[in-house]
Steps between C-alpha positions, in 0.01 A plus 500: 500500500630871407474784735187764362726799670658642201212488282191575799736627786468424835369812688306338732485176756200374276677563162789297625250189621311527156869382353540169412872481565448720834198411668672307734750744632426745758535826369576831770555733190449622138666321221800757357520361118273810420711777664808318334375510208401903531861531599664319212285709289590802593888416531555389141337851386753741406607743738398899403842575604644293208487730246235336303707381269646838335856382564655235255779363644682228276840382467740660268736286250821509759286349755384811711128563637364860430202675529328693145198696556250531139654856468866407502421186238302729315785764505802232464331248257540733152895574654547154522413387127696841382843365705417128313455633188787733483735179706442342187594702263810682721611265758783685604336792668497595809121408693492825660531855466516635853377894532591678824550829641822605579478494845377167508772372321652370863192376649182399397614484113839304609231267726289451191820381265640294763192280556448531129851295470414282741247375282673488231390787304771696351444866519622781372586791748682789464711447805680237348489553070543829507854520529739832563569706156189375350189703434214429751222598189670266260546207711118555619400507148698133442364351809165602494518318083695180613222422815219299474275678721514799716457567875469861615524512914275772562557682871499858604844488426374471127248721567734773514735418218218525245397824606849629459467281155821291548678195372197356664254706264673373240539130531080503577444743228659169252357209741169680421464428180570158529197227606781374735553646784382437884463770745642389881348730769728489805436743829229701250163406323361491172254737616791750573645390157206580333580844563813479372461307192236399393609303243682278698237434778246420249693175441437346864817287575675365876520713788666401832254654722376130614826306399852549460751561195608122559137441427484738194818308335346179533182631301715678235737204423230296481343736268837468221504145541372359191402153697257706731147454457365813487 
């Protein structure tokens, strides 16, 4: 004989006699397979906290878990088939073209091209290829055509060098016309950049305001890898 309990319940003395498999016991309280049941049911449903889902976080061709939200694959999806298609037809360039500010040229811009390298990006970055004699414009203009893709680092530090319309200016104005280029917020906004250029913000991209640049390099190597599945 089965017990009725997880089908009828047993909330009572007389439900629990009525069973054919417990009749004969003496029961002092309440069967619990329906309030273990409620419970079950309401721990496998997802938590609000989760997210809901808007996260994607998958696992990158060298083996490392990130998170993508839809805006980021949105924004990185059309860089990623330009860095595959131009791989293919120049595999000798450099995967990045990293733009900076000045001033950031010993901090956050020489964090960004160190966990670039980590990854195994090469990148192109003034600090290093522009050597002493040569002209800054004309080794710009050669690094900016001999990279795959470009990253501009946008922070106030930025900010200020395009309205003074530096080297900065410059290296944007060209990255601009390109459909290959991601903008990196770091300490800033786009909202703030919006105000600056709006050109630039209107292209959405990776900010570190809720990661870090160690995070940022993971997305955009994965981005010039041409065995990602974006």
């Amino acid at each position: 004989m089965q017990c009725t309990a997880p089908v009828q319940g047993h909330r009572s003395a007389s439900a629990a006699a009525r069973c054919p498999a417990c009749s004969s016991r003496s029961y002092r309280r309440s069967y619990a397979a329906p309030t273990y049941q409620a419970t079950q049911s309401r721990s496998s449903s997802p938590s609000p906290s989760s997210g809901g889902g808007r996260r994607s976080k998958r696992r990158t061709s060298k083996g490392t878990s990130v998170s993508f939200t839809p805006s980021e694959l949105r924004t990185l999806s059309p860089v990623h088939k330009q860095a595959v298609r131009i791989s293919e037809k120049y595999p000798d360039r450099r995967d990045v073209f990293l733009c900076h500010a000045w001033d950031d040229r010993r901090g956050a811009a020489k964090v960004l091209h160190d966990e670039l390298e980590k990854q195994k990006v090469s990148v192109w970055f003034s600090e290093k290829d522009v050597v002493l004699g040569k002209s800054l414009i004309r080794e710009i203009d050669k690094g900016l055509r001999t990279s795959k893709i470009g990253i501009v680092l946008v922070t106030p530090s930025m900010f200020k060098s395009l309205d003074v319309e530096g080297i900065a200016d410059k290296e944007l104005s060209a990255l601009l016309a390109t459909d290959r280029v991601i903008p990196v917020t770091h300490e800033t906004t786009f909202e703030e950049l919006r105000d600056v250029s709006p050109l630039l913000a209107a292209r959405s991209g990776l900010s570190t305001e809720a990661s870090s640049l160690e995070e940022v390099a993971i997305k955009i190597a994965e981005t010039i890898d041409s065995e990602s599945d974006f």
